Short mmCIF file of C-alpha atoms (C1' of nucleotides) in Angstrom, two decimals:
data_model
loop_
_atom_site.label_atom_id
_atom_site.label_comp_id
_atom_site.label_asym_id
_atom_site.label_seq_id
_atom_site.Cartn_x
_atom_site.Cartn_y
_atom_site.Cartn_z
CA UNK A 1 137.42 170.65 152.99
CA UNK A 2 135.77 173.61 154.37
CA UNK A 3 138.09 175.79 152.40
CA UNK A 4 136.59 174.44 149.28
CA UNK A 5 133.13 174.48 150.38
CA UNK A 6 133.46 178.06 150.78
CA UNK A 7 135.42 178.46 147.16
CA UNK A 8 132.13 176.80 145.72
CA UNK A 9 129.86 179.44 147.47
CA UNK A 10 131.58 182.17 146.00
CA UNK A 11 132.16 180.70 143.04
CA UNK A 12 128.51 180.67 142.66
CA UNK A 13 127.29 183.52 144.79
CA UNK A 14 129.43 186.16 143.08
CA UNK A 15 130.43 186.89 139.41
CA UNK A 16 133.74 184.86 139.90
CA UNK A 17 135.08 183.55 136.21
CA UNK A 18 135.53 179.89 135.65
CA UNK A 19 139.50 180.69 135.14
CA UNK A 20 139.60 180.92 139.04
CA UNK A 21 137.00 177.70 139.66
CA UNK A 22 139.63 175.90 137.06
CA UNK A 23 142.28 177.49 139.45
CA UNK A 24 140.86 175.96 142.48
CA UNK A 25 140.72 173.03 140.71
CA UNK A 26 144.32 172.87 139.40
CA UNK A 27 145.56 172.68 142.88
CA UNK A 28 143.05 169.59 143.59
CA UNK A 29 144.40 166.54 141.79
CA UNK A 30 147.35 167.26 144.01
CA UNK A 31 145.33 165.42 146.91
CA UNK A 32 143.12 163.65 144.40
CA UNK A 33 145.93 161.97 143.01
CA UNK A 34 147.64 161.23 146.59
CA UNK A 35 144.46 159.97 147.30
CA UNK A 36 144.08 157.71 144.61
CA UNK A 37 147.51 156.08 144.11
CA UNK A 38 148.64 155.77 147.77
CA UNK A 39 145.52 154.08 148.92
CA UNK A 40 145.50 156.65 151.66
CA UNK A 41 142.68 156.03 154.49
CA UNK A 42 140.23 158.45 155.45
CA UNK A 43 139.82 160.12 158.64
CA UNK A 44 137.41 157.28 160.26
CA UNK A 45 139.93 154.56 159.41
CA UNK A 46 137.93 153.07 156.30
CA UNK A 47 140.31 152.05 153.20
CA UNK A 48 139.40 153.73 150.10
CA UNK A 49 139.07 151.79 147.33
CA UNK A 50 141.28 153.44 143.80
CA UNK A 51 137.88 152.65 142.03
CA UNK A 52 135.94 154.81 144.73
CA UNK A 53 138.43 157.64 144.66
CA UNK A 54 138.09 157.15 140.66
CA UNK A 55 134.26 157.96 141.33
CA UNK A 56 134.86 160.79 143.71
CA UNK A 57 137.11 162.89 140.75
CA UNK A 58 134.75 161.97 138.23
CA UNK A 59 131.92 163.02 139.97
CA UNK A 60 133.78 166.55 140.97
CA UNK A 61 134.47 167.16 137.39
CA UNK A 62 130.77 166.30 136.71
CA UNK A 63 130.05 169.00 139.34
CA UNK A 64 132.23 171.61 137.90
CA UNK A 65 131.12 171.25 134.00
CA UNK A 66 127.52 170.98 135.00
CA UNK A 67 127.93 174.44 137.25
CA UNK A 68 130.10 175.84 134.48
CA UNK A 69 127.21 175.50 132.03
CA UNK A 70 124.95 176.68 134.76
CA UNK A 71 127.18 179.84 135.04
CA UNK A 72 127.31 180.54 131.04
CA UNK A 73 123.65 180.49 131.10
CA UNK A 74 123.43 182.75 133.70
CA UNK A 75 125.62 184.49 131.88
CA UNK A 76 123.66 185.02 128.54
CA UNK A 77 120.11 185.46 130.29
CA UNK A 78 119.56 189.39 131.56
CA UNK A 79 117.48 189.85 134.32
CA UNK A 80 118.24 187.05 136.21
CA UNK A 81 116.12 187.90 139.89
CA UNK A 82 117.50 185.40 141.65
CA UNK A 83 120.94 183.41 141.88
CA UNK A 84 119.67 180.23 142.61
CA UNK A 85 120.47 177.50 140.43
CA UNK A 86 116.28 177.07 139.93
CA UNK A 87 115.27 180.40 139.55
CA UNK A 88 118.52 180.59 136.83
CA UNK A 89 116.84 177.86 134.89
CA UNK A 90 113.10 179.29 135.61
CA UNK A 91 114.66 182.79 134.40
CA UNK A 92 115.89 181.17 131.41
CA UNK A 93 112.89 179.19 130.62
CA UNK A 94 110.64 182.59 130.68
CA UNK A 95 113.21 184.64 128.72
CA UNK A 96 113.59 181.48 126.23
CA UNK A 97 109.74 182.01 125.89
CA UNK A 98 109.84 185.13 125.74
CA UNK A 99 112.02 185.37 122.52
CA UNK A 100 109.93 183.02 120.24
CA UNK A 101 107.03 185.12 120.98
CA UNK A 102 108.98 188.31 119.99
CA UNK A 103 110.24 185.61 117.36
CA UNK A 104 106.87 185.42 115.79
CA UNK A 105 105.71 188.37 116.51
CA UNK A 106 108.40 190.06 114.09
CA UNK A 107 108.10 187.11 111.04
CA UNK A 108 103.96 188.28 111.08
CA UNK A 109 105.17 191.79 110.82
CA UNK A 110 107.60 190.96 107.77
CA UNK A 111 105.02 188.76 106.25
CA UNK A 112 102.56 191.63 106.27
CA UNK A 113 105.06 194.08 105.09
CA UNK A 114 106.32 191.95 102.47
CA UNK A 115 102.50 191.44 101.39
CA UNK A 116 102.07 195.38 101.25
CA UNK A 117 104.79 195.88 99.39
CA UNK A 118 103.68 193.01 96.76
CA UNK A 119 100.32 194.80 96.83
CA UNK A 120 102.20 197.80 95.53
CA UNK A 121 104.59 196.03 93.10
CA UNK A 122 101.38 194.64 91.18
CA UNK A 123 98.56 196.49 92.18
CA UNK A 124 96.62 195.17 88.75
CA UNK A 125 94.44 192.92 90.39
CA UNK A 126 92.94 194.96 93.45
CA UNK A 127 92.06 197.48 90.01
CA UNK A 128 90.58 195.03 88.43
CA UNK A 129 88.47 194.18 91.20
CA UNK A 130 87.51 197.62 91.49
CA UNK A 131 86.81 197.72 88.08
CA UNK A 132 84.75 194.82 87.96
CA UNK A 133 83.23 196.05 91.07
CA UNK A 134 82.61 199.57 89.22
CA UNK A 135 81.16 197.45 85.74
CA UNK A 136 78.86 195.47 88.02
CA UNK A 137 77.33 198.63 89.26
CA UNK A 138 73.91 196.93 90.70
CA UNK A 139 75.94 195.56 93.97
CA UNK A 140 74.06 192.11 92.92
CA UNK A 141 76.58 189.26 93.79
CA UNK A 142 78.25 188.68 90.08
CA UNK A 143 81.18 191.05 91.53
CA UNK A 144 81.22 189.21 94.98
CA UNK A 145 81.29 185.58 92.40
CA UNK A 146 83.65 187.19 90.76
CA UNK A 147 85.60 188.15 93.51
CA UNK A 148 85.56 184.79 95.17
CA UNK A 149 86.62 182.63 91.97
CA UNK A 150 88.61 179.62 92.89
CA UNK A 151 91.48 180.68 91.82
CA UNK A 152 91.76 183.85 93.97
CA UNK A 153 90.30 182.02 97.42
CA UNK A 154 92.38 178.88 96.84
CA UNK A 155 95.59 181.27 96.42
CA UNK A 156 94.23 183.55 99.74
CA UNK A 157 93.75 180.10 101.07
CA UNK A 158 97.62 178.93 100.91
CA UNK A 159 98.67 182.21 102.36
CA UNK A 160 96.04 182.16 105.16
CA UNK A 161 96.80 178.07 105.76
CA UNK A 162 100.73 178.55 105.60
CA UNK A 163 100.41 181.40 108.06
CA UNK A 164 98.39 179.09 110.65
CA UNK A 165 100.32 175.57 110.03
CA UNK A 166 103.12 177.81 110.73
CA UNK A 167 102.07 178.50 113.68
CA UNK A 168 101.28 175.11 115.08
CA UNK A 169 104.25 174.06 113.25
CA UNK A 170 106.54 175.54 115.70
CA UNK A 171 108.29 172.83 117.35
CA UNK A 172 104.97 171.53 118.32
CA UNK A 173 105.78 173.59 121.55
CA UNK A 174 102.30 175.85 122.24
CA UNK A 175 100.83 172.49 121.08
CA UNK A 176 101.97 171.70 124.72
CA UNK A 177 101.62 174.67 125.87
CA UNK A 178 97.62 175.27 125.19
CA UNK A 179 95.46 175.00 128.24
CA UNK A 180 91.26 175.32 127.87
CA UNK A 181 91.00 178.61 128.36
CA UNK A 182 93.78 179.96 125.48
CA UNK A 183 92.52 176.88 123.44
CA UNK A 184 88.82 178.63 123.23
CA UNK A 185 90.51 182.17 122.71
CA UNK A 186 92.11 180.63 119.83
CA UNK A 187 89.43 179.17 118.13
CA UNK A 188 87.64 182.46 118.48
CA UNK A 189 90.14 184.26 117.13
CA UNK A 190 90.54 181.97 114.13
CA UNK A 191 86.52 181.78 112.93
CA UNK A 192 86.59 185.46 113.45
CA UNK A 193 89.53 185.59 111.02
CA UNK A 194 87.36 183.18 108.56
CA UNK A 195 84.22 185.10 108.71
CA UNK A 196 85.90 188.63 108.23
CA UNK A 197 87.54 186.64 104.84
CA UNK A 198 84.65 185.09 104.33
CA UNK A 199 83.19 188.66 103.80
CA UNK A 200 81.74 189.35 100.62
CA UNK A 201 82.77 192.83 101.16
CA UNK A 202 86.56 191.52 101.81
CA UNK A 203 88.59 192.17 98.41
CA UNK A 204 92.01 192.69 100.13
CA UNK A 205 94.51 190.25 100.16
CA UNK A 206 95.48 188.13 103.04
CA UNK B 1 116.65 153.04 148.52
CA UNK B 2 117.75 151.33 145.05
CA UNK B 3 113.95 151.87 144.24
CA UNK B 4 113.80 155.51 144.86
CA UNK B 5 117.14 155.49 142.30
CA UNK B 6 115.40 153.77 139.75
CA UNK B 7 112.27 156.06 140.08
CA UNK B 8 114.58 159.11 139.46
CA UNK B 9 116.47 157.70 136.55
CA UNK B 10 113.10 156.95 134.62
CA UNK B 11 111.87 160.19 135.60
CA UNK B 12 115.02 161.91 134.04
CA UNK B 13 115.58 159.79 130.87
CA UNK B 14 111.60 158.86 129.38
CA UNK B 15 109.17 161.12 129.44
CA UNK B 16 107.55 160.44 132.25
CA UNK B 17 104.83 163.41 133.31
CA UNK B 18 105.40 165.05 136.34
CA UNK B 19 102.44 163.24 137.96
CA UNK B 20 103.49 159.93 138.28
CA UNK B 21 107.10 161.85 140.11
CA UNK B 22 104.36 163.64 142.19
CA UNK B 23 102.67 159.80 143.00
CA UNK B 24 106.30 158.91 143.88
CA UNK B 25 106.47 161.73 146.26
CA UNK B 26 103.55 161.48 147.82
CA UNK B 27 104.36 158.31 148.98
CA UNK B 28 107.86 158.76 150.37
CA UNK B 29 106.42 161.40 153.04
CA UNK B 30 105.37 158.20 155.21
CA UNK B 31 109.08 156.85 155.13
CA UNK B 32 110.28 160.07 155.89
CA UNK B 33 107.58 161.27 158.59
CA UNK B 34 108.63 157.91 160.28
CA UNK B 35 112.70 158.51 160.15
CA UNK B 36 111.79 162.30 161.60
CA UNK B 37 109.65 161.59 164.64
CA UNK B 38 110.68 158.34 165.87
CA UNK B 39 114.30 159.39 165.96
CA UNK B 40 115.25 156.13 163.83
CA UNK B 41 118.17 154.71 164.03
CA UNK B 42 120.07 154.33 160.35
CA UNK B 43 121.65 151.10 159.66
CA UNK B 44 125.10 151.75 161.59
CA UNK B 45 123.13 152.49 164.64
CA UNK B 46 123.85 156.15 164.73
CA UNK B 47 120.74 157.88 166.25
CA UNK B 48 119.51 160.22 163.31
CA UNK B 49 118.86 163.71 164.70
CA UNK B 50 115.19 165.22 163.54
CA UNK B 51 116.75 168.41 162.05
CA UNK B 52 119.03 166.02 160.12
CA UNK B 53 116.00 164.30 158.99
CA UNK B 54 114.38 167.75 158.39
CA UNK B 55 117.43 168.87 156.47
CA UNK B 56 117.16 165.52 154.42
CA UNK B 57 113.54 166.17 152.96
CA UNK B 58 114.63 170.08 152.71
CA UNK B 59 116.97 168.75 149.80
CA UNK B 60 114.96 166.19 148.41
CA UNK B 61 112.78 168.65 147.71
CA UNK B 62 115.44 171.14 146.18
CA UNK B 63 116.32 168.35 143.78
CA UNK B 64 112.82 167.73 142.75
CA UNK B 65 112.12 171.30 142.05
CA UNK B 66 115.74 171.80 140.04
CA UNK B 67 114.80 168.17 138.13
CA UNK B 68 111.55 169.92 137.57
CA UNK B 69 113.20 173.05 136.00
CA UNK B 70 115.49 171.32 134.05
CA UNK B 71 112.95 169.39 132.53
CA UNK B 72 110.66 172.00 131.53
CA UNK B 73 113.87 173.69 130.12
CA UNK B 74 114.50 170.49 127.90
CA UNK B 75 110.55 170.04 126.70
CA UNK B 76 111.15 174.43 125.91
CA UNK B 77 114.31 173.64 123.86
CA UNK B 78 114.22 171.37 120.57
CA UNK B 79 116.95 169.37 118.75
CA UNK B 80 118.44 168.25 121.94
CA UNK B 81 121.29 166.26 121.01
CA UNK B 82 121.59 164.55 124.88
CA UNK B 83 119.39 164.25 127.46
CA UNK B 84 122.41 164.70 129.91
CA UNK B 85 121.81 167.48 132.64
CA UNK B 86 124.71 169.08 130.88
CA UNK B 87 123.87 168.62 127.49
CA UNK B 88 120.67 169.89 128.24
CA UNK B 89 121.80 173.30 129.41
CA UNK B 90 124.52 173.33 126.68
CA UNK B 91 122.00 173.07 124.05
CA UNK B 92 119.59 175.21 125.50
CA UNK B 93 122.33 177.94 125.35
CA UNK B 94 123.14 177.38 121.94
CA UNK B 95 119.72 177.54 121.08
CA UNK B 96 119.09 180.84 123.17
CA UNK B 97 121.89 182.36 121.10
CA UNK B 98 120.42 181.33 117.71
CA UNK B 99 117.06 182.73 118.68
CA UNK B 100 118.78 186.65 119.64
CA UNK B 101 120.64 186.01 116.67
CA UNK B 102 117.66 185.84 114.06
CA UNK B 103 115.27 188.01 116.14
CA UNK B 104 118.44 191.03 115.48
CA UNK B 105 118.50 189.77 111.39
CA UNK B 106 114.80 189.83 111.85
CA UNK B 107 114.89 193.30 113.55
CA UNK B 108 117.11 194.34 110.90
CA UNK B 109 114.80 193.02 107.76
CA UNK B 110 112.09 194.69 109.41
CA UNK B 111 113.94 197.94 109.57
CA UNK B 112 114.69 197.61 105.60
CA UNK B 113 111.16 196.71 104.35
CA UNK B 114 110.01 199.80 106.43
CA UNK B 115 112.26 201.87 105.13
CA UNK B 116 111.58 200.89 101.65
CA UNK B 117 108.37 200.89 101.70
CA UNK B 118 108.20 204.44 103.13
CA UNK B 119 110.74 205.21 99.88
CA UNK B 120 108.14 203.98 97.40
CA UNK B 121 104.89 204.20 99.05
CA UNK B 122 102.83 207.19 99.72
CA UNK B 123 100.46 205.99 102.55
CA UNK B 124 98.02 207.84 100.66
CA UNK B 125 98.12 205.85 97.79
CA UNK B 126 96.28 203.08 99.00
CA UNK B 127 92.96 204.94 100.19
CA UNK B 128 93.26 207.75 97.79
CA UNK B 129 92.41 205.03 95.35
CA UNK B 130 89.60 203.76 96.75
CA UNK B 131 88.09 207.08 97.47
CA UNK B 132 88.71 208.55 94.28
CA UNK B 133 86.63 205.73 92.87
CA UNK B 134 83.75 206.12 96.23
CA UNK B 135 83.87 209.80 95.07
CA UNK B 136 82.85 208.97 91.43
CA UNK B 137 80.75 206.94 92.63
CA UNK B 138 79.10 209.12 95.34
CA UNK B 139 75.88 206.64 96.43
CA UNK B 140 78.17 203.51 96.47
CA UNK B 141 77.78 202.63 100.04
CA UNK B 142 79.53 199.14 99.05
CA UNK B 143 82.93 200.89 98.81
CA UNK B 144 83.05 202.39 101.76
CA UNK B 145 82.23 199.04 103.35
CA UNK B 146 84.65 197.48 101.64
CA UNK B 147 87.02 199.88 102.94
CA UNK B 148 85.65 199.61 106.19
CA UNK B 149 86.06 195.96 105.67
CA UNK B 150 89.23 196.52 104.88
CA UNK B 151 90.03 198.19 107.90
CA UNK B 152 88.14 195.19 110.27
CA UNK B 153 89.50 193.14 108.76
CA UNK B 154 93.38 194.08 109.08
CA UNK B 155 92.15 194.45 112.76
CA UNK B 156 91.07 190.93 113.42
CA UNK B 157 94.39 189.99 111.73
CA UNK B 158 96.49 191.86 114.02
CA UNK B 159 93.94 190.27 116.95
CA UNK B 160 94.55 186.93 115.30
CA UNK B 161 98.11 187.40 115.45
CA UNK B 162 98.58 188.49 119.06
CA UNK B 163 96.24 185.78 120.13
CA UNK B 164 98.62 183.37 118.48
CA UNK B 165 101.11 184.52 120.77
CA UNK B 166 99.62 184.43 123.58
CA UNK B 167 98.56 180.92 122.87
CA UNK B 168 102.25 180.10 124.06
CA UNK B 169 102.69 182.71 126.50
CA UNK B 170 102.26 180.32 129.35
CA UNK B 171 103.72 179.80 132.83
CA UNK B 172 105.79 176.90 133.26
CA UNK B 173 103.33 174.86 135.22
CA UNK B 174 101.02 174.71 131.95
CA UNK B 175 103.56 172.84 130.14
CA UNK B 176 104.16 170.53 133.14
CA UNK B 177 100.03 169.71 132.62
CA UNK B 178 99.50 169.78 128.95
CA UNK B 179 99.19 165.84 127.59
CA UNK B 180 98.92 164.40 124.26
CA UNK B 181 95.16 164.54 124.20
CA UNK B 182 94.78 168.23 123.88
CA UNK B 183 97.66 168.51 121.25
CA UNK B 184 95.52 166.57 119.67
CA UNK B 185 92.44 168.01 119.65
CA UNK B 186 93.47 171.45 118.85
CA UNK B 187 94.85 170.44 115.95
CA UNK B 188 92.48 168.32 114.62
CA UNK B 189 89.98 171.36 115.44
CA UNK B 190 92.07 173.68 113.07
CA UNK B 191 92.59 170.83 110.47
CA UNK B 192 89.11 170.45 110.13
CA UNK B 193 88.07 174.41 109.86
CA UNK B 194 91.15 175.14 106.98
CA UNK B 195 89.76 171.44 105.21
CA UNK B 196 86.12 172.92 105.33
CA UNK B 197 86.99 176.79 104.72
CA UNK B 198 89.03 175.45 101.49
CA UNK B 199 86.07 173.47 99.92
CA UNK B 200 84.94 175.26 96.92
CA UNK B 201 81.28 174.45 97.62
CA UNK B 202 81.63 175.83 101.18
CA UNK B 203 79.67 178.83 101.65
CA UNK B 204 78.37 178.56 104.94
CA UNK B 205 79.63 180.34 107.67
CA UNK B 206 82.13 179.00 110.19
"C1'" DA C 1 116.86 178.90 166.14
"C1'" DT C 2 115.10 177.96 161.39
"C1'" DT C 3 115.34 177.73 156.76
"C1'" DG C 4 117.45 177.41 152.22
"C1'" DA C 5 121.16 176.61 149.23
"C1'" DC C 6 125.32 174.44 148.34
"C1'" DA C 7 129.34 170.92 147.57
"C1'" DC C 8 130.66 166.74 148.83
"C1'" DG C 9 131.36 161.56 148.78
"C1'" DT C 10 129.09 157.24 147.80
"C1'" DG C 11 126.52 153.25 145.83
"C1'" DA C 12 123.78 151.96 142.08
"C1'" DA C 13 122.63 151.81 137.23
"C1'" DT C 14 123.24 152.37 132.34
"C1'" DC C 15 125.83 151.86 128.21
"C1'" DT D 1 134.55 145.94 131.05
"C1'" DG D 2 135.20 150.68 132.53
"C1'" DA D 3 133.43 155.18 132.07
"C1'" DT D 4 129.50 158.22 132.88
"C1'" DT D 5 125.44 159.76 135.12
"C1'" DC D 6 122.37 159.91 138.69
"C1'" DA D 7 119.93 160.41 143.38
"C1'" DC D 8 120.86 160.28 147.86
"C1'" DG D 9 122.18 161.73 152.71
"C1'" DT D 10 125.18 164.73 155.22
"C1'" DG D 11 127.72 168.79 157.01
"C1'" DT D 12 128.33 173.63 156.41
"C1'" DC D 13 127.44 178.34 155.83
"C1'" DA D 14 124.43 182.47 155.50
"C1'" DA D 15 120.18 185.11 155.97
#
DNA sequence: ATTGACACGTGAATC
DNA sequence: TGATTCACGTGTCAA
């Protein structure tokens, strides 16, 4: 019994590979199936029951696939600091987190290079702006009307929305995640982004 | 005892906050404070020893915190097909895997549009535009505004962006305390700025 | 000596 | 029904 005990700790403790835990394991339903078929007693003198000893192997295998999984995780996380079954999952959890930032991070980066790169495939309409801007000499608002027809704002609009349902549309996950403090940041952040498109002065695309 | 059981198996299969588990706990202490200094006897009449009743709450403990993890691992991870301990890791492997998996195509797209876009675009192009048109144009402050504009406003988008991000970069315990109210809120908050920033008639400032 | 982490067997509950 | 899953208490080992 102790024997095992001790397989279990190393099993977890060190870098062991599941071939040897499925080892250990191969030489068990030698006893388990004694056990189970002889109706042997245990040690105090109690009968055990073939349903009970049906429980105890089931709940050993349980135990080995759930440590098994525990171990592939471990496994595909770097930078685990501690072994400990917790800190594995809490290691995990951050890293997991970690990634769909980075995750996002990289599809705003595409999106803006893909925009830059449409800017220079058609650059007609930031010329005509600064045409119109240039024919409208007087700085009077006609260019900024101009500028901000419907059509133009409704299209900067959808890009601008898309980008931000996006966002929240992420497996409604920093919809948990938002606390008071991050919730004001964000709204900061967000009117800032308005006003600075709201800008008269603002011809760029989104 | 059969109570306690139940308590845990709600806890693990709703989605019961952690509060009400902490409300559980806080009132098994006065069970437990009784079995460790009055040296109770357990039901066989075996005199229960007060490290062994030390020990006992030690691991009750340990399984709340590892129920804990797990359960901010499965509210991190979505499509889970099970809510089985096992399951849960499972799929939050797979998932981990898919999300390195994109974030190296992602990497990789990145690397392409970069590369292309330093192929067909002379960084120059951009501004050299714009000036040439500010130098025809010597007194047109506007222009340069608009380019500084330009330049803001690329800045609050990158600000916007990383804020965005850091809306979900969050310790574990926030997602153990965010509720349904504030998902809420936040959303209806941005819902309401895009509705009023895409009215036509809207000129006012957010 | 104390603490923390583990595997184990067991009864209950869910499907 | 039987199989599966769970929380629990306990003994053991290591730091």
């Amino acid at each position: 019994m102790e024997d095992l005990d001790d397989e279990y700790k190393n099993y977890w403790e060190t870098t062991m590979f599941f071939q040897n835990q499925e080892l250990e394991f191969d030489s068990w339903p030698l006893e388990e199936a004694f056990s189970g078929s002889g109706e042997s007693s245990s040690p105090d003198g109690a009968a055990t029951s073939p349903v009970t000893s049906k429980n105890v192997a089931s709940e050993r295998k349980r135990r080995e696939k759930l440590n098994q999984r525990l171990f592939a995780l471990r496994s595909v996380v770097p930078n685990i600091s501690k072994l400990d079954k917790a800190s594995v999952i809490r290691d995990s959890i951050n890293y997991l987190q970690d990634l769909i930032d980075q995750e996002k991070k990289l599809e705003a980066e595409i999106r803006e290079l893909e925009s830059r790169s449409m800017l220079l495939d058609n650059p007609t309409r930031d010329y005509d702006c600064i045409n119109n801007f240039a024919g409208n000499q007087q700085q009077d608002l006609s260019c900024i009307n101009a500028m901000r027809s419907k059509k133009s704002r409704q299209m900067d609009y959808n890009t601008f929305g898309s980008s931000i349902t996006r966002v929240h549309n992420h497996s409604l996950i920093e919809v948990l995640e938002a606390n008071e403090e991050e919730k004001s940041t964000v709204e900061t952040k967000i009117q800032t982004a308005i006003a600075a498109y709201n800008d008269p002065n603002c011809f760029i695309n989104f």
